[in-house]
PDB file of C-alpha atoms in Angstrom:
ATOM      1  CA  MET G   1       4.585  29.350   0.112  1.00 81.00           C
ATOM      2  CA  LYS G   2       3.851  25.698   2.280  1.00 88.00           C
ATOM      3  CA  VAL G   3       2.198  22.623   1.422  1.00 93.00           C
ATOM      4  CA  ASP G   4       0.123  20.995   3.657  1.00 93.00           C
ATOM      5  CA  GLN G   5       0.367  16.740   2.555  1.00 95.00           C
ATOM      6  CA  ILE G   6       2.829  15.058   0.423  1.00 97.00           C
ATOM      7  CA  ILE G   7       2.048  12.483  -1.808  1.00 97.00           C
ATOM      8  CA  MET G   8       4.723  10.385  -1.624  1.00 97.00           C
ATOM      9  CA  ASP G   9       6.109   7.198  -3.519  1.00 97.00           C
ATOM     10  CA  LEU G  10       8.060   3.572  -2.240  1.00 96.00           C
ATOM     11  CA  ASP G  11       9.587   1.825  -5.045  1.00 91.00           C
ATOM     12  CA  GLY G  12      12.740   4.194  -6.062  1.00 92.00           C
ATOM     13  CA  CYS G  13      11.380   6.277  -3.642  1.00 95.00           C
ATOM     14  CA  VAL G  14      11.259   5.422   0.702  1.00 97.00           C
ATOM     15  CA  TYR G  15      13.782   2.693  -0.454  1.00 95.00           C
ATOM     16  CA  LEU G  16      15.020   0.163  -2.706  1.00 91.00           C
ATOM     17  CA  GLY G  17      13.833  -3.510  -2.213  1.00 88.00           C
ATOM     18  CA  ASN G  18      14.594  -3.989   1.851  1.00 90.00           C
ATOM     19  CA  ARG G  19      17.244  -0.907   2.375  1.00 93.00           C
ATOM     20  CA  PRO G  20      16.382   2.695   2.705  1.00 95.00           C
ATOM     21  CA  ILE G  21      17.567   5.397  -0.054  1.00 95.00           C
ATOM     22  CA  ASN G  22      20.098   7.251   2.226  1.00 90.00           C
ATOM     23  CA  ASN G  23      18.135   8.205   5.597  1.00 94.00           C
ATOM     24  CA  SER G  24      14.819   8.445   4.452  1.00 96.00           C
ATOM     25  CA  PRO G  25      13.291   7.680   7.630  1.00 96.00           C
ATOM     26  CA  GLN G  26      15.194  10.760   9.397  1.00 97.00           C
ATOM     27  CA  ALA G  27      14.278  12.735   5.675  1.00 97.00           C
ATOM     28  CA  ILE G  28      10.340  11.771   6.598  1.00 97.00           C
ATOM     29  CA  GLU G  29      10.602  13.120   9.665  1.00 97.00           C
ATOM     30  CA  SER G  30      12.436  15.862   9.167  1.00 96.00           C
ATOM     31  CA  LEU G  31       9.937  17.167   6.967  1.00 96.00           C
ATOM     32  CA  ARG G  32       6.857  15.894   9.660  1.00 97.00           C
ATOM     33  CA  SER G  33       8.580  17.928  11.884  1.00 96.00           C
ATOM     34  CA  LYS G  34       8.031  21.052   9.432  1.00 94.00           C
ATOM     35  CA  GLY G  35       4.837  20.307   9.233  1.00 93.00           C
ATOM     36  CA  VAL G  36       3.575  18.627   6.995  1.00 95.00           C
ATOM     37  CA  LYS G  37       1.206  15.146   6.348  1.00 96.00           C
ATOM     38  CA  ILE G  38       2.778  12.474   4.575  1.00 97.00           C
ATOM     39  CA  ARG G  39       1.336  10.682   2.407  1.00 97.00           C
ATOM     40  CA  PHE G  40       2.063   6.841   0.964  1.00 98.00           C
ATOM     41  CA  LEU G  41       1.266   6.366  -2.784  1.00 98.00           C
ATOM     42  CA  THR G  42       2.178   3.538  -4.532  1.00 96.00           C
ATOM     43  CA  ASN G  43       2.076   1.408  -8.201  1.00 94.00           C
ATOM     44  CA  ASN G  44       2.639  -1.732  -6.468  1.00 93.00           C
ATOM     45  CA  ALA G  45      -0.696  -3.742  -5.912  1.00 95.00           C
ATOM     46  CA  THR G  46       2.001  -6.579  -4.525  1.00 95.00           C
ATOM     47  CA  LYS G  47       1.377  -5.800  -0.819  1.00 95.00           C
ATOM     48  CA  THR G  48      -1.241  -4.896   1.831  1.00 95.00           C
ATOM     49  CA  ARG G  49      -1.290  -1.575   3.250  1.00 95.00           C
ATOM     50  CA  GLU G  50      -0.888  -3.961   6.283  1.00 96.00           C
ATOM     51  CA  ASP G  51       1.888  -5.592   4.638  1.00 96.00           C
ATOM     52  CA  TYR G  52       3.798  -1.584   3.492  1.00 97.00           C
ATOM     53  CA  LYS G  53       2.431  -0.353   7.145  1.00 97.00           C
ATOM     54  CA  ASN G  54       4.733  -3.647   8.617  1.00 97.00           C
ATOM     55  CA  LYS G  55       7.718  -3.272   5.726  1.00 97.00           C
ATOM     56  CA  LEU G  56       7.826   1.105   6.244  1.00 97.00           C
ATOM     57  CA  ASN G  57       7.582   0.192  10.266  1.00 97.00           C
ATOM     58  CA  GLY G  58      10.627  -2.385   9.730  1.00 96.00           C
ATOM     59  CA  MET G  59      12.721   1.277   8.424  1.00 96.00           C
ATOM     60  CA  GLY G  60      11.896   2.329  11.173  1.00 95.00           C
ATOM     61  CA  ILE G  61       9.032   5.218   9.873  1.00 97.00           C
ATOM     62  CA  SER G  62       6.536   5.863  11.578  1.00 95.00           C
ATOM     63  CA  VAL G  63       3.483   5.115   9.712  1.00 96.00           C
ATOM     64  CA  GLU G  64      -0.299   4.909  10.357  1.00 95.00           C
ATOM     65  CA  ILE G  65      -2.511   3.002   8.006  1.00 95.00           C
ATOM     66  CA  ASN G  66      -4.978   4.891   6.661  1.00 96.00           C
ATOM     67  CA  ASP G  67      -1.590   6.706   5.272  1.00 97.00           C
ATOM     68  CA  ILE G  68      -1.478   4.327   2.915  1.00 98.00           C
ATOM     69  CA  LEU G  69      -2.815   3.625  -0.395  1.00 98.00           C
ATOM     70  CA  THR G  70      -1.578   1.140  -3.432  1.00 97.00           C
ATOM     71  CA  SER G  71      -2.933   0.807  -6.701  1.00 97.00           C
ATOM     72  CA  GLY G  72      -4.864  -2.797  -5.567  1.00 97.00           C
ATOM     73  CA  GLY G  73      -6.493  -0.918  -3.411  1.00 97.00           C
ATOM     74  CA  ALA G  74      -7.546   1.919  -5.444  1.00 97.00           C
ATOM     75  CA  THR G  75      -9.043  -0.269  -7.808  1.00 98.00           C
ATOM     76  CA  ALA G  76     -11.021  -2.239  -5.609  1.00 98.00           C
ATOM     77  CA  ILE G  77     -12.516   1.582  -4.766  1.00 97.00           C
ATOM     78  CA  TYR G  78     -13.319   2.828  -8.047  1.00 98.00           C
ATOM     79  CA  LEU G  79     -14.736  -0.573  -8.936  1.00 98.00           C
ATOM     80  CA  LYS G  80     -17.240  -0.302  -6.219  1.00 98.00           C
ATOM     81  CA  ARG G  81     -17.591   3.285  -6.502  1.00 96.00           C
ATOM     82  CA  ARG G  82     -18.526   2.995 -10.115  1.00 97.00           C
ATOM     83  CA  PHE G  83     -19.954  -0.585 -10.926  1.00 97.00           C
ATOM     84  CA  GLY G  84     -21.029  -2.045  -7.069  1.00 97.00           C
ATOM     85  CA  GLU G  85     -19.214  -4.804  -5.865  1.00 97.00           C
ATOM     86  CA  THR G  86     -18.379  -7.245  -8.518  1.00 98.00           C
ATOM     87  CA  SER G  87     -17.067 -10.490  -9.884  1.00 98.00           C
ATOM     88  CA  ILE G  88     -12.844 -10.455 -10.961  1.00 98.00           C
ATOM     89  CA  TYR G  89     -10.502 -13.020 -12.174  1.00 98.00           C
ATOM     90  CA  PRO G  90      -6.654 -11.663 -10.480  1.00 98.00           C
ATOM     91  CA  VAL G  91      -3.998 -11.894 -12.481  1.00 98.00           C
ATOM     92  CA  GLY G  92      -1.826 -10.613  -8.809  1.00 97.00           C
ATOM     93  CA  GLY G  93      -0.340 -11.998  -5.603  1.00 94.00           C
ATOM     94  CA  LYS G  94      -2.735 -12.840  -2.422  1.00 96.00           C
ATOM     95  CA  ALA G  95      -2.330  -8.975  -2.109  1.00 97.00           C
ATOM     96  CA  LEU G  96      -5.005  -8.218  -5.003  1.00 97.00           C
ATOM     97  CA  ILE G  97      -7.324 -10.263  -3.833  1.00 97.00           C
ATOM     98  CA  GLU G  98      -7.287  -8.898   0.270  1.00 97.00           C
ATOM     99  CA  GLU G  99      -7.439  -5.791  -1.720  1.00 96.00           C
ATOM    100  CA  LEU G 100     -10.255  -6.582  -3.719  1.00 98.00           C
ATOM    101  CA  SER G 101     -12.200  -8.665  -0.875  1.00 97.00           C
ATOM    102  CA  ARG G 102     -12.149  -5.718   1.253  1.00 96.00           C
ATOM    103  CA  GLU G 103     -14.393  -3.640  -1.028  1.00 97.00           C
ATOM    104  CA  GLY G 104     -16.896  -6.628  -1.247  1.00 97.00           C
ATOM    105  CA  HIS G 105     -15.845  -8.551  -4.642  1.00 98.00           C
ATOM    106  CA  LYS G 106     -16.195 -11.780  -5.319  1.00 98.00           C
ATOM    107  CA  ILE G 107     -13.627 -13.156  -6.121  1.00 98.00           C
ATOM    108  CA  VAL G 108     -13.975 -15.855  -9.342  1.00 98.00           C
ATOM    109  CA  ASP G 109     -13.221 -18.460 -12.258  1.00 98.00           C
ATOM    110  CA  TRP G 110     -12.251 -16.712 -15.636  1.00 98.00           C
ATOM    111  CA  ASN G 111     -15.865 -18.038 -17.204  1.00 97.00           C
ATOM    112  CA  GLU G 112     -17.554 -15.934 -14.896  1.00 98.00           C
ATOM    113  CA  ALA G 113     -15.334 -12.984 -14.437  1.00 98.00           C
ATOM    114  CA  ASP G 114     -16.999  -9.325 -15.156  1.00 98.00           C
ATOM    115  CA  PHE G 115     -13.856  -7.542 -14.607  1.00 98.00           C
ATOM    116  CA  VAL G 116     -10.049  -9.128 -15.479  1.00 98.00           C
ATOM    117  CA  VAL G 117      -7.976  -6.921 -12.509  1.00 98.00           C
ATOM    118  CA  VAL G 118      -4.223  -7.239 -13.627  1.00 98.00           C
ATOM    119  CA  CYS G 119      -0.355  -6.193 -10.794  1.00 97.00           C
ATOM    120  CA  LEU G 120       2.425  -7.185 -10.998  1.00 96.00           C
ATOM    121  CA  ASP G 121       2.750 -11.226  -9.763  1.00 97.00           C
ATOM    122  CA  PHE G 122       5.875 -12.998  -9.451  1.00 95.00           C
ATOM    123  CA  ASP G 123       4.523 -16.693 -10.076  1.00 96.00           C
ATOM    124  CA  ILE G 124       3.255 -14.195 -13.753  1.00 97.00           C
ATOM    125  CA  ASN G 125       2.083 -18.320 -15.738  1.00 97.00           C
ATOM    126  CA  TYR G 126       0.796 -18.937 -18.668  1.00 98.00           C
ATOM    127  CA  ASN G 127      -1.895 -20.767 -17.591  1.00 98.00           C
ATOM    128  CA  LYS G 128      -2.980 -17.035 -15.973  1.00 98.00           C
ATOM    129  CA  LEU G 129      -2.690 -15.564 -19.010  1.00 98.00           C
ATOM    130  CA  LEU G 130      -4.618 -18.089 -20.605  1.00 98.00           C
ATOM    131  CA  ASN G 131      -7.506 -17.724 -18.319  1.00 98.00           C
ATOM    132  CA  ALA G 132      -6.834 -13.492 -18.312  1.00 98.00           C
ATOM    133  CA  THR G 133      -7.794 -13.686 -21.890  1.00 98.00           C
ATOM    134  CA  ARG G 134     -10.339 -16.113 -22.380  1.00 98.00           C
ATOM    135  CA  ALA G 135     -12.060 -14.086 -19.187  1.00 98.00           C
ATOM    136  CA  ILE G 136     -12.372 -11.284 -21.493  1.00 98.00           C
ATOM    137  CA  LEU G 137     -12.746 -13.230 -25.002  1.00 98.00           C
ATOM    138  CA  ASN G 138     -15.705 -13.600 -22.956  1.00 97.00           C
ATOM    139  CA  GLY G 139     -16.277  -9.819 -22.042  1.00 97.00           C
ATOM    140  CA  ALA G 140     -15.038  -9.350 -18.640  1.00 98.00           C
ATOM    141  CA  LYS G 141     -13.355  -5.972 -19.185  1.00 98.00           C
ATOM    142  CA  LEU G 142      -9.265  -4.761 -18.890  1.00 98.00           C
ATOM    143  CA  ILE G 143      -8.475  -3.180 -15.629  1.00 98.00           C
ATOM    144  CA  ALA G 144      -4.602  -2.045 -15.157  1.00 98.00           C
ATOM    145  CA  THR G 145      -3.657  -0.905 -11.516  1.00 98.00           C
ATOM    146  CA  ASN G 146      -1.087  -0.196 -13.500  1.00 96.00           C
ATOM    147  CA  LYS G 147       1.480  -0.282 -16.915  1.00 95.00           C
ATOM    148  CA  ASP G 148       5.269   0.594 -14.610  1.00 91.00           C
ATOM    149  CA  PRO G 149       7.387  -1.088 -17.404  1.00 91.00           C
ATOM    150  CA  THR G 150       9.855  -2.071 -14.367  1.00 88.00           C
ATOM    151  CA  VAL G 151      10.098  -1.375 -11.306  1.00 84.00           C
ATOM    152  CA  PRO G 152      13.307  -0.566  -9.470  1.00 78.00           C
ATOM    153  CA  SER G 153      15.340  -2.985  -6.368  1.00 81.00           C
ATOM    154  CA  GLU G 154      18.619  -3.232  -4.725  1.00 81.00           C
ATOM    155  CA  ASN G 155      19.821  -5.374  -8.068  1.00 83.00           C
ATOM    156  CA  GLY G 156      18.652  -2.548 -10.660  1.00 83.00           C
ATOM    157  CA  LEU G 157      14.992  -3.263 -12.748  1.00 85.00           C
ATOM    158  CA  MET G 158      12.745  -5.800 -12.953  1.00 90.00           C
ATOM    159  CA  PRO G 159      10.592  -5.915 -14.962  1.00 94.00           C
ATOM    160  CA  GLY G 160       6.706  -3.827 -13.794  1.00 94.00           C
ATOM    161  CA  ALA G 161       2.951  -4.576 -14.570  1.00 96.00           C
ATOM    162  CA  GLY G 162       3.141  -2.935 -18.092  1.00 96.00           C
ATOM    163  CA  ALA G 163       4.532  -5.824 -19.126  1.00 97.00           C
ATOM    164  CA  ILE G 164       2.319  -8.566 -18.137  1.00 98.00           C
ATOM    165  CA  VAL G 165      -1.058  -5.868 -19.487  1.00 98.00           C
ATOM    166  CA  SER G 166       0.908  -5.495 -22.629  1.00 98.00           C
ATOM    167  CA  ALA G 167       0.635  -9.381 -23.346  1.00 98.00           C
ATOM    168  CA  ILE G 168      -2.881  -9.656 -22.382  1.00 98.00           C
ATOM    169  CA  GLU G 169      -3.878  -6.886 -24.324  1.00 98.00           C
ATOM    170  CA  TYR G 170      -1.610  -8.069 -26.966  1.00 98.00           C
ATOM    171  CA  ALA G 171      -3.549 -10.921 -26.744  1.00 98.00           C
ATOM    172  CA  THR G 172      -7.118 -10.196 -26.656  1.00 98.00           C
ATOM    173  CA  ASN G 173      -6.564  -6.231 -28.864  1.00 98.00           C
ATOM    174  CA  THR G 174      -8.218  -4.523 -26.365  1.00 97.00           C
ATOM    175  CA  LYS G 175      -6.572  -1.672 -24.265  1.00 98.00           C
ATOM    176  CA  ALA G 176      -7.060  -1.503 -20.835  1.00 98.00           C
ATOM    177  CA  PHE G 177      -8.610   0.802 -18.347  1.00 98.00           C
ATOM    178  CA  LEU G 178      -5.816   1.647 -15.831  1.00 98.00           C
ATOM    179  CA  ILE G 179      -6.458   2.881 -12.280  1.00 98.00           C
ATOM    180  CA  GLY G 180      -2.602   3.420 -11.248  1.00 97.00           C
ATOM    181  CA  LYS G 181      -0.237   6.483 -11.866  1.00 95.00           C
ATOM    182  CA  PRO G 182      -0.324   8.443 -14.074  1.00 95.00           C
ATOM    183  CA  SER G 183      -4.462   8.008 -14.230  1.00 95.00           C
ATOM    184  CA  LYS G 184      -6.027  10.688 -12.502  1.00 93.00           C
ATOM    185  CA  VAL G 185      -8.169   8.035 -11.255  1.00 96.00           C
ATOM    186  CA  ILE G 186      -6.133   7.072  -8.448  1.00 96.00           C
ATOM    187  CA  LEU G 187      -5.408  10.779  -7.831  1.00 95.00           C
ATOM    188  CA  GLU G 188      -8.852  11.289  -7.856  1.00 95.00           C
ATOM    189  CA  ILE G 189      -9.033   8.579  -5.897  1.00 96.00           C
ATOM    190  CA  ALA G 190      -6.722   9.831  -3.072  1.00 96.00           C
ATOM    191  CA  SER G 191      -7.652  13.199  -2.555  1.00 95.00           C
ATOM    192  CA  SER G 192     -10.885  11.805  -1.628  1.00 94.00           C
ATOM    193  CA  TYR G 193      -9.494   9.355   0.317  1.00 95.00           C
ATOM    194  CA  TRP G 194      -7.361  11.249   2.436  1.00 96.00           C
ATOM    195  CA  ASN G 195      -9.884  14.218   2.007  1.00 93.00           C
ATOM    196  CA  PHE G 196      -7.396  16.594   0.771  1.00 92.00           C
ATOM    197  CA  LYS G 197     -10.417  19.182  -0.769  1.00 84.00           C
ATOM    198  CA  ASP G 198      -8.147  22.682  -0.547  1.00 84.00           C
ATOM    199  CA  ASP G 199      -4.469  21.983   0.350  1.00 87.00           C
ATOM    200  CA  VAL G 200      -1.464  22.151  -1.426  1.00 93.00           C
ATOM    201  CA  VAL G 201      -0.091  19.181  -2.516  1.00 95.00           C
ATOM    202  CA  MET G 202       2.829  18.065  -3.539  1.00 97.00           C
ATOM    203  CA  VAL G 203       4.130  14.553  -5.598  1.00 97.00           C
ATOM    204  CA  VAL G 204       6.410  12.589  -4.213  1.00 98.00           C
ATOM    205  CA  GLY G 205       8.194  10.441  -6.597  1.00 96.00           C
ATOM    206  CA  ASP G 206      10.687   8.574  -8.995  1.00 94.00           C
ATOM    207  CA  ARG G 207       9.279   8.482 -12.337  1.00 92.00           C
ATOM    208  CA  LEU G 208       9.040  11.225 -15.235  1.00 93.00           C
ATOM    209  CA  ASP G 209       6.386   8.667 -16.664  1.00 91.00           C
ATOM    210  CA  THR G 210       3.963   8.463 -13.684  1.00 93.00           C
ATOM    211  CA  ASP G 211       4.842  10.112 -10.746  1.00 95.00           C
ATOM    212  CA  ILE G 212       5.684  13.204 -11.708  1.00 95.00           C
ATOM    213  CA  LEU G 213       3.004  13.324 -15.241  1.00 94.00           C
ATOM    214  CA  ALA G 214      -0.256  12.034 -12.882  1.00 95.00           C
ATOM    215  CA  GLY G 215       0.571  14.741 -10.478  1.00 95.00           C
ATOM    216  CA  ASN G 216       1.431  18.029 -12.992  1.00 94.00           C
ATOM    217  CA  GLU G 217      -2.310  16.548 -14.485  1.00 93.00           C
ATOM    218  CA  MET G 218      -3.637  17.611 -10.998  1.00 94.00           C
ATOM    219  CA  ASN G 219      -1.557  21.257 -10.823  1.00 93.00           C
ATOM    220  CA  TRP G 220      -0.370  19.677  -7.947  1.00 95.00           C
ATOM    221  CA  ILE G 221       3.786  20.574  -6.999  1.00 96.00           C
ATOM    222  CA  THR G 222       5.664  17.679  -9.227  1.00 97.00           C
ATOM    223  CA  THR G 223       9.492  16.458  -7.475  1.00 97.00           C
ATOM    224  CA  LEU G 224      11.199  14.328  -8.517  1.00 97.00           C
ATOM    225  CA  VAL G 225      14.015  11.935  -7.046  1.00 96.00           C
ATOM    226  CA  LEU G 226      16.670  10.987  -8.922  1.00 95.00           C
ATOM    227  CA  SER G 227      17.017   8.118  -6.827  1.00 93.00           C
ATOM    228  CA  GLY G 228      15.802   5.503  -8.415  1.00 88.00           C
ATOM    229  CA  ALA G 229      14.000   4.637 -12.392  1.00 86.00           C
ATOM    230  CA  THR G 230      15.312   8.403 -13.286  1.00 87.00           C
ATOM    231  CA  LYS G 231      18.529   9.640 -13.883  1.00 85.00           C
ATOM    232  CA  ILE G 232      20.156  13.115 -14.671  1.00 83.00           C
ATOM    233  CA  ASP G 233      20.651  12.031 -18.158  1.00 80.00           C
ATOM    234  CA  ASP G 234      17.131  10.785 -18.571  1.00 80.00           C
ATOM    235  CA  LEU G 235      16.367  14.966 -17.957  1.00 78.00           C
ATOM    236  CA  LYS G 236      18.488  15.813 -20.865  1.00 72.00           C
ATOM    237  CA  ASN G 237      16.716  13.790 -24.001  1.00 67.00           C
ATOM    238  CA  GLU G 238      12.252  14.523 -21.402  1.00 60.00           C
ATOM    239  CA  THR G 239      11.471  17.535 -23.575  1.00 58.00           C
ATOM    240  CA  GLU G 240       7.747  17.004 -23.063  1.00 69.00           C
ATOM    241  CA  ARG G 241       5.853  19.523 -20.912  1.00 73.00           C
ATOM    242  CA  LYS G 242       3.153  17.791 -18.795  1.00 85.00           C
ATOM    243  CA  MET G 243       6.300  14.882 -17.310  1.00 88.00           C
ATOM    244  CA  LYS G 244       7.967  18.250 -16.204  1.00 91.00           C
ATOM    245  CA  PRO G 245       9.262  18.232 -12.323  1.00 94.00           C
ATOM    246  CA  LYS G 246       8.960  21.441 -10.292  1.00 94.00           C
ATOM    247  CA  VAL G 247      11.134  20.356  -8.164  1.00 96.00           C
ATOM    248  CA  ILE G 248      14.265  18.161  -9.345  1.00 96.00           C
ATOM    249  CA  VAL G 249      16.125  16.533  -5.590  1.00 96.00           C
ATOM    250  CA  ARG G 250      18.807  13.745  -5.036  1.00 96.00           C
ATOM    251  CA  ASP G 251      16.996  11.870  -2.675  1.00 96.00           C
ATOM    252  CA  LEU G 252      14.025  12.351   0.526  1.00 97.00           C
ATOM    253  CA  LEU G 253      17.384  13.103   2.435  1.00 97.00           C
ATOM    254  CA  ASP G 254      18.234  16.154  -0.352  1.00 97.00           C
ATOM    255  CA  LEU G 255      14.127  17.485  -0.085  1.00 97.00           C
ATOM    256  CA  ALA G 256      13.966  17.492   3.575  1.00 96.00           C
ATOM    257  CA  ASN G 257      17.520  19.365   4.075  1.00 96.00           C
ATOM    258  CA  ARG G 258      16.688  22.592   1.528  1.00 96.00           C
ATOM    259  CA  TRP G 259      13.525  21.961   2.021  1.00 95.00           C
ATOM    260  CA  ASP G 260      12.675  25.556   3.630  1.00 93.00           C
ATOM    261  CA  GLU G 261      15.195  26.891   0.569  1.00 94.00           C
ATOM    262  CA  ILE G 262      12.694  24.876  -2.248  1.00 94.00           C
ATOM    263  CA  LEU G 263       9.523  26.646  -0.846  1.00 93.00           C
ATOM    264  CA  LYS G 264      10.717  29.705  -1.331  1.00 91.00           C
ATOM    265  CA  THR G 265      12.191  29.660  -4.244  1.00 90.00           C
ATOM    266  CA  LEU G 266       8.187  28.003  -5.199  1.00 87.00           C
ATOM    267  CA  GLY G 267       7.113  31.280  -3.907  1.00 84.00           C
ATOM    268  CA  GLU G 268       8.985  33.505  -5.731  1.00 72.00           C
ATOM    269  CA  LYS G 269       8.213  32.170  -9.402  1.00 68.00           C
ATOM    270  CA  SER G 270       3.645  31.271  -8.232  1.00 59.00           C
ATOM    271  CA  CYS G 271       4.185  35.410  -7.659  1.00 57.00           C
ATOM    272  CA  ALA G 272       6.087  35.924 -10.726  1.00 52.00           C
ATOM    273  CA  THR G 273       2.536  33.856 -12.764  1.00 51.00           C
TER     274      THR G 273
END
């Protein structure tokens, strides 16, 4: 079996906070040397593509700006394709605003908004929740860039965008439309954005309920790394087939070191079915 493309998560997969995980830069270069194209797809919309490029470059990982896509960028693309340029009240930081503006969307106050777009916001406060609630009760649609309950960091798990989205959903009795993983929306956007066509794609990430679930929904190869949010004990408790990864590795270095063995095993399983 040959894998053409890897869609790789960032938080908990490549790094924790500002610390690379166990020689992940070397692991990425090793995978590239085997002829695999690596793209980075993250639910974390607190940085722009340019910010992530700079962060990865600072860790010794070379990457082109077009090989990075965030849930904020995917949200901006989705809304433009579906509705054209829209008026948005954002619950998020400068990165979200920049990604939305890049696609021509207008950032407005709550009473002018057609959409409320929510991502992880380190400066969330009551006034933002109030304005988002007012906008939705005034007719705006609620869009979640992602609903991750937590985000892995150097100091453990932190509350994620899902905690903020849930507060707004509860206040408005509304369910957000989800763009990010595990929604197929972001992977369908990624597939067209990177022009995958007939490529064999592997999704690599640290969360069963986002990375693995989304990849399985697309019938792509799914690889779970145990370096982030999911630990080995979580696998013992997970019985849903749709969240079962095809490959499990300790981290990216383990994936790179075992690459040939993994492809051989996947090929044998494919032939058996």
